[in-house]
Amino acid sequence: MKLENTKLAVIGLGYVGLPLAVEFGKSIPVIGYDISHRRVEELQAGHDHTLEVDDDELASASGLSVTTDPAALEDANVFIVTTPTPIDRHKQPDLSPVLSATRTIAEHLKPGAVVIYESTVYPGATEEECIPVLEEVSGLTFNRDFFVGYSPERINPGDKVHRVTTIVKVTSCSTSETADFVDSLYRSIITAVTHRAPSIKVAEAAKVIENTQRDVNIALINELAILFNKLGIDTEDVLLAAGSKWNFLPFRPGLVGGHCIGVDPYYLTHKAQSVGYHPEIILAGRRLNDSMGAYVASQLVKRMTKERIQVQGARVLVMGLTFKENTPDLRNSRVVDIVKELAEYDISVDVHDPWADPDDAAAEYGVTLVEAPEKGTYDAVIVAVAHRQYVAMGAEHIRSFGRTEKHVLVDLKYVLARDESDIRL
């Protein structure tokens, strides 16, 4: 296939799919397909609520048309799948979104087509799970009638520096000839270099270990933070001292959520266990990071008790709900763990977040966001996310939400100076 003959469809218009569709849509016709009517109507009106693409940039993608009608995929000959790959309540991979997208594509697959997956999966998932569905539903034969590639997404929500066009792109495909096409397709929009992996499995594995590595490293720092707290040592002081060595990695303790770091390792451990290997370090890191919300809540309760603040019936303000700063992305937010744990102590928790959508917060977590926290009413205040609005407030403003007579201020994100908060990781 030649680039000039490409009729592209991007399946899934979320944090990954939309920026990709917009970039391609600046130069070639692109069909953006999503099952959410709300999402498509929003984009047709010229706005992206995720804020990954601003209104002017969205308008500049003159070749992009968005739809919920699968019939629009009929003319496409290249499909890029960017649907989410979450985990279920048992922390097992949930491939249903990507397999649903695969079935939709298969119903419109024509000879010569190329299907490229960007969704994070475990090594082997594309060939073991997706390709059989494409063959079964379409009636076509893999590597004769259609071809499959894998090019893992590297979107970082809220990051305005590392964008889809400026990040090195890993590419792979099922045949060497089609691999040339897939690589050239991405090079047509990416200013950074591409890296051609020798196989789809290698590309899948590369993606899943990127976030697993970060998860394990953060788990180590979280464990050290717990230890240093018991030793009466300030964690940041230790990290700054250790960071004076050229090869010390600058990780910080904290809550580990989001659509990648808190999820992807479970895809790798699932695959490992399926071949009879029990991954000790990866699972230990996951357990530790998943326990940090409860740890924060326990530290707060201990400090409140020490300060003789009545715990039962206390009011706590949590500042920030999204999984990271300066983005409306609520996926897999671990701030909710703190909220739930505090509720176990019969503590009333108010949550404020200037970035989060109130309807999404209510639907996803059952959390009703407060628009304007009342000053002087809280027994404790937790700065859980380093939104720029909170950074700009400063310690005095943030403390003004606490009771004048006595309260506890927790800083989980090093927003404040060391002596400006009562607890920090």
GROMACS .gro file of C-alpha atoms in nm:
model
  425
    1MET     CA    1   0.000   0.000   0.000
    2LYS     CA    2   0.117   0.355  -0.076
    3LEU     CA    3   0.071   0.655   0.149
    4GLU     CA    4  -0.116   0.849  -0.117
    5ASN     CA    5  -0.377   0.569  -0.130
    6THR     CA    6  -0.436   0.567   0.244
    7LYS     CA    7  -0.793   0.601   0.366
    8LEU     CA    8  -0.747   0.617   0.742
    9ALA     CA    9  -0.986   0.546   1.027
   10VAL     CA   10  -0.899   0.600   1.393
   11ILE     CA   11  -1.112   0.391   1.627
   12GLY     CA   12  -1.151   0.554   1.968
   13LEU     CA   13  -1.127   0.931   2.013
   14GLY     CA   14  -0.999   0.959   2.368
   15TYR     CA   15  -0.671   1.088   2.506
   16VAL     CA   16  -0.475   0.878   2.255
   17GLY     CA   17  -0.695   0.862   1.948
   18LEU     CA   18  -0.797   1.225   1.911
   19PRO     CA   19  -0.446   1.382   1.901
   20LEU     CA   20  -0.347   1.115   1.648
   21ALA     CA   21  -0.655   1.169   1.432
   22VAL     CA   22  -0.604   1.546   1.441
   23GLU     CA   23  -0.242   1.521   1.328
   24PHE     CA   24  -0.326   1.290   1.039
   25GLY     CA   25  -0.633   1.501   0.963
   26LYS     CA   26  -0.412   1.801   0.888
   27SER     CA   27  -0.282   1.629   0.575
   28ILE     CA   28  -0.509   1.339   0.475
   29PRO     CA   29  -0.877   1.243   0.506
   30VAL     CA   30  -0.941   1.071   0.840
   31ILE     CA   31  -1.254   0.908   0.980
   32GLY     CA   32  -1.263   0.941   1.358
   33TYR     CA   33  -1.495   0.679   1.503
   34ASP     CA   34  -1.618   0.657   1.863
   35ILE     CA   35  -1.914   0.480   2.024
   36SER     CA   36  -1.986   0.777   2.255
   37HIS     CA   37  -2.247   1.010   2.108
   38ARG     CA   38  -2.160   1.269   2.373
   39ARG     CA   39  -1.795   1.262   2.270
   40VAL     CA   40  -1.865   1.289   1.897
   41GLU     CA   41  -2.115   1.572   1.942
   42GLU     CA   42  -1.861   1.759   2.153
   43LEU     CA   43  -1.591   1.723   1.887
   44GLN     CA   44  -1.831   1.817   1.609
   45ALA     CA   45  -1.898   2.136   1.807
   46GLY     CA   46  -1.525   2.204   1.799
   47HIS     CA   47  -1.419   2.129   2.156
   48ASP     CA   48  -1.221   1.858   2.334
   49HIS     CA   49  -1.305   1.833   2.705
   50THR     CA   50  -0.987   1.634   2.776
   51LEU     CA   51  -0.791   1.947   2.674
   52GLU     CA   52  -0.537   1.736   2.487
   53VAL     CA   53  -0.629   1.922   2.169
   54ASP     CA   54  -0.724   2.289   2.183
   55ASP     CA   55  -1.008   2.432   1.975
   56ASP     CA   56  -0.784   2.598   1.715
   57GLU     CA   57  -0.585   2.281   1.657
   58LEU     CA   58  -0.902   2.076   1.626
   59ALA     CA   59  -1.032   2.321   1.367
   60SER     CA   60  -0.705   2.295   1.174
   61ALA     CA   61  -0.760   1.925   1.104
   62SER     CA   62  -0.963   1.991   0.792
   63GLY     CA   63  -0.946   1.629   0.680
   64LEU     CA   64  -1.097   1.489   1.001
   65SER     CA   65  -1.460   1.388   1.024
   66VAL     CA   66  -1.596   1.226   1.341
   67THR     CA   67  -1.886   0.985   1.368
   68THR     CA   68  -2.060   0.715   1.570
   69ASP     CA   69  -2.180   0.542   1.254
   70PRO     CA   70  -1.974   0.228   1.180
   71ALA     CA   71  -2.092   0.240   0.819
   72ALA     CA   72  -1.850   0.530   0.772
   73LEU     CA   73  -1.565   0.279   0.806
   74GLU     CA   74  -1.663   0.107   0.484
   75ASP     CA   75  -1.418   0.300   0.266
   76ALA     CA   76  -1.121   0.282   0.505
   77ASN     CA   77  -0.821   0.066   0.421
   78VAL     CA   78  -0.605   0.151   0.724
   79PHE     CA   79  -0.742   0.128   1.076
   80ILE     CA   80  -0.572   0.247   1.395
   81VAL     CA   81  -0.719   0.114   1.720
   82THR     CA   82  -0.678   0.342   2.023
   83THR     CA   83  -0.941   0.206   2.260
   84PRO     CA   84  -0.863   0.171   2.633
   85THR     CA   85  -0.739  -0.154   2.786
   86PRO     CA   86  -0.841  -0.141   3.153
   87ILE     CA   87  -0.834  -0.407   3.423
   88ASP     CA   88  -1.138  -0.562   3.589
   89ARG     CA   89  -1.217  -0.574   3.961
   90HIS     CA   90  -0.996  -0.882   3.993
   91LYS     CA   91  -0.704  -0.687   3.842
   92GLN     CA   92  -0.714  -0.899   3.529
   93PRO     CA   93  -0.680  -0.755   3.176
   94ASP     CA   94  -1.009  -0.643   3.025
   95LEU     CA   95  -0.969  -0.669   2.648
   96SER     CA   96  -1.340  -0.616   2.577
   97PRO     CA   97  -1.302  -0.257   2.443
   98VAL     CA   98  -1.024  -0.350   2.202
   99LEU     CA   99  -1.199  -0.671   2.093
  100SER     CA  100  -1.524  -0.482   2.037
  101ALA     CA  101  -1.336  -0.235   1.817
  102THR     CA  102  -1.176  -0.529   1.638
  103ARG     CA  103  -1.516  -0.680   1.556
  104THR     CA  104  -1.642  -0.347   1.424
  105ILE     CA  105  -1.337  -0.316   1.198
  106ALA     CA  106  -1.366  -0.677   1.082
  107GLU     CA  107  -1.720  -0.612   0.957
  108HIS     CA  108  -1.575  -0.354   0.715
  109LEU     CA  109  -1.238  -0.514   0.640
  110LYS     CA  110  -1.140  -0.538   0.274
  111PRO     CA  111  -0.852  -0.724   0.105
  112GLY     CA  112  -0.526  -0.531   0.133
  113ALA     CA  113  -0.624  -0.350   0.454
  114VAL     CA  114  -0.389  -0.282   0.745
  115VAL     CA  115  -0.503  -0.279   1.108
  116ILE     CA  116  -0.269  -0.111   1.358
  117TYR     CA  117  -0.315  -0.143   1.732
  118GLU     CA  118  -0.193   0.123   1.975
  119SER     CA  119  -0.373   0.001   2.288
  120THR     CA  120  -0.147  -0.134   2.563
  121VAL     CA  121  -0.167  -0.512   2.588
  122TYR     CA  122   0.047  -0.802   2.706
  123PRO     CA  123   0.302  -0.959   2.466
  124GLY     CA  124   0.116  -1.184   2.224
  125ALA     CA  125  -0.232  -1.034   2.271
  126THR     CA  126  -0.255  -0.886   1.921
  127GLU     CA  127  -0.178  -1.217   1.752
  128GLU     CA  128  -0.353  -1.443   2.003
  129GLU     CA  129  -0.671  -1.241   2.066
  130CYS     CA  130  -0.727  -0.978   1.797
  131ILE     CA  131  -0.618  -1.142   1.473
  132PRO     CA  132  -0.845  -1.450   1.519
  133VAL     CA  133  -1.142  -1.214   1.560
  134LEU     CA  134  -1.046  -1.023   1.246
  135GLU     CA  135  -1.027  -1.349   1.050
  136GLU     CA  136  -1.346  -1.500   1.191
  137VAL     CA  137  -1.569  -1.195   1.142
  138SER     CA  138  -1.428  -1.078   0.808
  139GLY     CA  139  -1.376  -1.418   0.650
  140LEU     CA  140  -1.034  -1.295   0.528
  141THR     CA  141  -0.696  -1.457   0.586
  142PHE     CA  142  -0.425  -1.291   0.794
  143ASN     CA  143  -0.106  -1.194   0.607
  144ARG     CA  144  -0.268  -1.275   0.274
  145ASP     CA  145  -0.580  -1.060   0.263
  146PHE     CA  146  -0.502  -0.819   0.547
  147PHE     CA  147  -0.206  -0.723   0.765
  148VAL     CA  148  -0.167  -0.617   1.126
  149GLY     CA  149   0.072  -0.377   1.295
  150TYR     CA  150   0.139  -0.262   1.649
  151SER     CA  151   0.263   0.084   1.744
  152PRO     CA  152   0.225   0.153   2.116
  153GLU     CA  153   0.086   0.489   2.225
  154ARG     CA  154   0.303   0.717   2.436
  155ILE     CA  155   0.058   0.994   2.516
  156ASN     CA  156   0.121   1.175   2.845
  157PRO     CA  157  -0.204   1.354   2.945
  158GLY     CA  158  -0.158   1.719   3.028
  159ASP     CA  159   0.196   1.731   2.886
  160LYS     CA  160   0.227   2.015   2.634
  161VAL     CA  161   0.593   1.940   2.556
  162HIS     CA  162   0.595   1.568   2.483
  163ARG     CA  163   0.326   1.548   2.217
  164VAL     CA  164   0.231   1.275   1.972
  165THR     CA  165   0.449   1.430   1.700
  166THR     CA  166   0.757   1.483   1.918
  167ILE     CA  167   0.780   1.144   2.093
  168VAL     CA  168   0.984   0.861   1.941
  169LYS     CA  169   0.736   0.617   1.788
  170VAL     CA  170   0.786   0.240   1.802
  171THR     CA  171   0.642   0.062   1.498
  172SER     CA  172   0.600  -0.301   1.395
  173CYS     CA  173   0.399  -0.510   1.152
  174SER     CA  174   0.326  -0.869   1.056
  175THR     CA  175   0.530  -0.860   0.731
  176SER     CA  176   0.845  -0.670   0.639
  177GLU     CA  177   0.682  -0.503   0.339
  178THR     CA  178   0.385  -0.378   0.540
  179ALA     CA  179   0.622  -0.276   0.820
  180ASP     CA  180   0.777  -0.030   0.574
  181PHE     CA  181   0.435   0.118   0.509
  182VAL     CA  182   0.340   0.144   0.878
  183ASP     CA  183   0.669   0.312   0.961
  184SER     CA  184   0.635   0.560   0.675
  185LEU     CA  185   0.274   0.631   0.772
  186TYR     CA  186   0.376   0.743   1.121
  187ARG     CA  187   0.685   0.925   0.992
  188SER     CA  188   0.451   1.140   0.782
  189ILE     CA  189   0.332   1.316   1.099
  190ILE     CA  190   0.608   1.257   1.354
  191THR     CA  191   0.899   1.497   1.375
  192ALA     CA  192   1.085   1.265   1.613
  193VAL     CA  193   1.244   0.945   1.484
  194THR     CA  194   1.068   0.609   1.470
  195HIS     CA  195   1.204   0.283   1.609
  196ARG     CA  196   1.119  -0.029   1.413
  197ALA     CA  197   1.075  -0.328   1.642
  198PRO     CA  198   1.154  -0.669   1.488
  199SER     CA  199   0.812  -0.812   1.578
  200ILE     CA  200   0.471  -0.724   1.714
  201LYS     CA  201   0.546  -0.909   2.039
  202VAL     CA  202   0.862  -0.704   2.094
  203ALA     CA  203   0.668  -0.380   2.044
  204GLU     CA  204   0.393  -0.498   2.282
  205ALA     CA  205   0.650  -0.595   2.546
  206ALA     CA  206   0.839  -0.267   2.509
  207LYS     CA  207   0.525  -0.069   2.582
  208VAL     CA  208   0.414  -0.266   2.884
  209ILE     CA  209   0.756  -0.261   3.052
  210GLU     CA  210   0.791   0.118   3.013
  211ASN     CA  211   0.520   0.173   3.272
  212THR     CA  212   0.607  -0.136   3.475
  213GLN     CA  213   0.957   0.002   3.526
  214ARG     CA  214   0.819   0.335   3.649
  215ASP     CA  215   0.573   0.156   3.876
  216VAL     CA  216   0.846  -0.052   4.042
  217ASN     CA  217   1.073   0.250   4.085
  218ILE     CA  218   0.798   0.457   4.246
  219ALA     CA  219   0.711   0.162   4.472
  220LEU     CA  220   1.070   0.158   4.597
  221ILE     CA  221   1.056   0.529   4.678
  222ASN     CA  222   0.716   0.488   4.846
  223GLU     CA  223   0.859   0.213   5.064
  224LEU     CA  224   1.157   0.429   5.150
  225ALA     CA  225   0.924   0.717   5.239
  226ILE     CA  226   0.739   0.491   5.484
  227LEU     CA  227   1.072   0.381   5.633
  228PHE     CA  228   1.212   0.733   5.658
  229ASN     CA  229   0.892   0.848   5.828
  230LYS     CA  230   0.946   0.585   6.097
  231LEU     CA  231   1.308   0.698   6.131
  232GLY     CA  232   1.209   1.062   6.160
  233ILE     CA  233   1.395   1.158   5.841
  234ASP     CA  234   1.253   1.392   5.577
  235THR     CA  235   1.220   1.195   5.252
  236GLU     CA  236   1.276   1.493   5.026
  237ASP     CA  237   1.599   1.578   5.206
  238VAL     CA  238   1.722   1.224   5.146
  239LEU     CA  239   1.622   1.227   4.779
  240LEU     CA  240   1.787   1.564   4.718
  241ALA     CA  241   2.107   1.442   4.881
  242ALA     CA  242   2.106   1.114   4.687
  243GLY     CA  243   2.014   1.304   4.369
  244SER     CA  244   2.347   1.484   4.380
  245LYS     CA  245   2.494   1.168   4.227
  246TRP     CA  246   2.478   1.178   3.847
  247ASN     CA  247   2.306   0.844   3.798
  248PHE     CA  248   2.046   0.855   4.078
  249LEU     CA  249   1.698   0.837   3.927
  250PRO     CA  250   1.474   1.131   4.032
  251PHE     CA  251   1.158   0.950   4.139
  252ARG     CA  252   0.928   1.087   4.410
  253PRO     CA  253   0.683   0.912   4.645
  254GLY     CA  254   0.312   0.943   4.584
  255LEU     CA  255  -0.015   0.792   4.469
  256VAL     CA  256   0.019   0.584   4.153
  257GLY     CA  257  -0.291   0.602   3.936
  258GLY     CA  258  -0.382   0.684   3.581
  259HIS     CA  259  -0.451   0.476   3.274
  260CYS     CA  260  -0.094   0.343   3.241
  261ILE     CA  261   0.134   0.303   3.540
  262GLY     CA  262  -0.132   0.170   3.775
  263VAL     CA  263  -0.279  -0.065   3.513
  264ASP     CA  264  -0.021  -0.188   3.262
  265PRO     CA  265   0.185  -0.400   3.505
  266TYR     CA  266  -0.118  -0.625   3.556
  267TYR     CA  267  -0.115  -0.704   3.183
  268LEU     CA  268   0.244  -0.821   3.213
  269THR     CA  269   0.186  -1.021   3.532
  270HIS     CA  270  -0.119  -1.186   3.374
  271LYS     CA  271   0.090  -1.305   3.083
  272ALA     CA  272   0.373  -1.413   3.311
  273GLN     CA  273   0.141  -1.626   3.523
  274SER     CA  274  -0.015  -1.780   3.212
  275VAL     CA  275   0.325  -1.927   3.121
  276GLY     CA  276   0.393  -2.047   3.474
  277TYR     CA  277   0.608  -1.764   3.608
  278HIS     CA  278   0.521  -1.572   3.924
  279PRO     CA  279   0.658  -1.217   3.895
  280GLU     CA  280   0.769  -1.129   4.248
  281ILE     CA  281   0.900  -0.773   4.212
  282ILE     CA  282   0.626  -0.644   3.981
  283LEU     CA  283   0.341  -0.768   4.201
  284ALA     CA  284   0.513  -0.649   4.519
  285GLY     CA  285   0.543  -0.303   4.367
  286ARG     CA  286   0.179  -0.305   4.269
  287ARG     CA  287   0.066  -0.408   4.617
  288LEU     CA  288   0.273  -0.136   4.779
  289ASN     CA  289   0.160   0.139   4.543
  290ASP     CA  290  -0.204   0.034   4.575
  291SER     CA  291  -0.173   0.059   4.955
  292MET     CA  292  -0.054   0.420   4.965
  293GLY     CA  293  -0.401   0.573   4.994
  294ALA     CA  294  -0.470   0.374   5.311
  295TYR     CA  295  -0.125   0.468   5.443
  296VAL     CA  296  -0.191   0.840   5.393
  297ALA     CA  297  -0.528   0.812   5.567
  298SER     CA  298  -0.372   0.628   5.864
  299GLN     CA  299  -0.098   0.889   5.899
  300LEU     CA  300  -0.357   1.165   5.901
  301VAL     CA  301  -0.570   0.993   6.164
  302LYS     CA  302  -0.265   0.937   6.385
  303ARG     CA  303  -0.167   1.302   6.359
  304MET     CA  304  -0.523   1.419   6.431
  305THR     CA  305  -0.530   1.195   6.738
  306LYS     CA  306  -0.197   1.333   6.853
  307GLU     CA  307  -0.329   1.688   6.812
  308ARG     CA  308  -0.641   1.587   7.009
  309ILE     CA  309  -0.869   1.653   6.712
  310GLN     CA  310  -1.184   1.443   6.731
  311VAL     CA  311  -1.157   1.191   6.446
  312GLN     CA  312  -1.511   1.057   6.435
  313GLY     CA  313  -1.729   1.317   6.269
  314ALA     CA  314  -1.433   1.528   6.157
  315ARG     CA  315  -1.439   1.717   5.828
  316VAL     CA  316  -1.155   1.683   5.579
  317LEU     CA  317  -1.096   1.871   5.254
  318VAL     CA  318  -0.919   1.682   4.976
  319MET     CA  319  -0.774   1.914   4.713
  320GLY     CA  320  -0.753   1.735   4.378
  321LEU     CA  321  -0.915   1.420   4.237
  322THR     CA  322  -0.760   1.369   3.893
  323PHE     CA  323  -0.478   1.117   3.868
  324LYS     CA  324  -0.221   1.389   3.796
  325GLU     CA  325  -0.189   1.765   3.787
  326ASN     CA  326  -0.331   2.004   3.528
  327THR     CA  327  -0.548   1.753   3.344
  328PRO     CA  328  -0.916   1.655   3.375
  329ASP     CA  329  -0.820   1.286   3.349
  330LEU     CA  330  -0.991   1.092   3.629
  331ARG     CA  331  -0.901   0.744   3.511
  332ASN     CA  332  -0.784   0.515   3.790
  333SER     CA  333  -0.737   0.802   4.035
  334ARG     CA  334  -0.593   0.673   4.361
  335VAL     CA  335  -0.704   0.984   4.550
  336VAL     CA  336  -1.033   0.799   4.584
  337ASP     CA  337  -0.857   0.543   4.806
  338ILE     CA  338  -0.790   0.818   5.061
  339VAL     CA  339  -1.153   0.934   5.047
  340LYS     CA  340  -1.286   0.582   5.099
  341GLU     CA  341  -1.041   0.503   5.379
  342LEU     CA  342  -1.127   0.821   5.569
  343ALA     CA  343  -1.496   0.737   5.537
  344GLU     CA  344  -1.420   0.415   5.730
  345TYR     CA  345  -1.328   0.637   6.026
  346ASP     CA  346  -1.664   0.818   5.997
  347ILE     CA  347  -1.487   1.124   5.863
  348SER     CA  348  -1.682   1.354   5.630
  349VAL     CA  349  -1.477   1.431   5.320
  350ASP     CA  350  -1.524   1.717   5.074
  351VAL     CA  351  -1.338   1.695   4.744
  352HIS     CA  352  -1.245   1.997   4.534
  353ASP     CA  353  -1.090   1.988   4.188
  354PRO     CA  354  -1.093   2.278   3.938
  355TRP     CA  355  -1.000   2.047   3.650
  356ALA     CA  356  -1.232   1.751   3.700
  357ASP     CA  357  -1.576   1.731   3.542
  358PRO     CA  358  -1.836   1.706   3.824
  359ASP     CA  359  -2.056   1.467   3.626
  360ASP     CA  360  -1.762   1.238   3.552
  361ALA     CA  361  -1.652   1.242   3.917
  362ALA     CA  362  -2.002   1.146   4.027
  363ALA     CA  363  -2.043   0.876   3.764
  364GLU     CA  364  -1.698   0.723   3.806
  365TYR     CA  365  -1.648   0.742   4.182
  366GLY     CA  366  -1.972   0.862   4.339
  367VAL     CA  367  -1.790   1.178   4.449
  368THR     CA  368  -1.975   1.510   4.457
  369LEU     CA  369  -1.723   1.786   4.400
  370VAL     CA  370  -1.754   2.106   4.602
  371GLU     CA  371  -1.729   2.425   4.398
  372ALA     CA  372  -1.583   2.650   4.666
  373PRO     CA  373  -1.454   2.503   4.993
  374GLU     CA  374  -1.566   2.693   5.299
  375LYS     CA  375  -1.286   2.862   5.488
  376GLY     CA  376  -1.223   2.780   5.852
  377THR     CA  377  -1.435   2.462   5.854
  378TYR     CA  378  -1.201   2.165   5.807
  379ASP     CA  379  -1.015   1.960   6.068
  380ALA     CA  380  -0.766   1.858   5.800
  381VAL     CA  381  -0.672   1.961   5.448
  382ILE     CA  382  -0.499   1.724   5.204
  383VAL     CA  383  -0.325   1.862   4.894
  384ALA     CA  384  -0.352   1.546   4.683
  385VAL     CA  385  -0.286   1.683   4.332
  386ALA     CA  386  -0.043   1.960   4.237
  387HIS     CA  387  -0.277   2.157   4.013
  388ARG     CA  388  -0.131   2.495   3.925
  389GLN     CA  389  -0.422   2.666   4.100
  390TYR     CA  390  -0.316   2.506   4.428
  391VAL     CA  391   0.050   2.588   4.374
  392ALA     CA  392  -0.049   2.953   4.318
  393MET     CA  393  -0.254   2.959   4.638
  394GLY     CA  394   0.039   2.909   4.871
  395ALA     CA  395   0.036   2.777   5.228
  396GLU     CA  396  -0.155   3.064   5.390
  397HIS     CA  397  -0.449   3.038   5.149
  398ILE     CA  398  -0.461   2.659   5.171
  399ARG     CA  399  -0.446   2.668   5.551
  400SER     CA  400  -0.734   2.915   5.556
  401PHE     CA  401  -0.967   2.623   5.478
  402GLY     CA  402  -0.871   2.461   5.810
  403ARG     CA  403  -1.024   2.542   6.145
  404THR     CA  404  -0.860   2.847   6.300
  405GLU     CA  405  -0.808   2.683   6.639
  406LYS     CA  406  -0.645   2.363   6.510
  407HIS     CA  407  -0.614   2.156   6.194
  408VAL     CA  408  -0.371   1.926   6.008
  409LEU     CA  409  -0.230   2.008   5.663
  410VAL     CA  410  -0.110   1.719   5.445
  411ASP     CA  411   0.102   1.786   5.136
  412LEU     CA  412   0.134   1.477   4.915
  413LYS     CA  413   0.288   1.654   4.615
  414TYR     CA  414   0.558   1.881   4.762
  415VAL     CA  415   0.348   2.184   4.670
  416LEU     CA  416   0.456   2.361   4.989
  417ALA     CA  417   0.786   2.416   5.160
  418ARG     CA  418   0.893   2.163   5.423
  419ASP     CA  419   0.789   2.374   5.721
  420GLU     CA  420   0.455   2.481   5.571
  421SER     CA  421   0.274   2.148   5.611
  422ASP     CA  422   0.226   1.900   5.896
  423ILE     CA  423   0.253   1.576   5.698
  424ARG     CA  424   0.410   1.489   5.366
  425LEU     CA  425   0.541   1.173   5.207
   0.00000   0.00000   0.00000
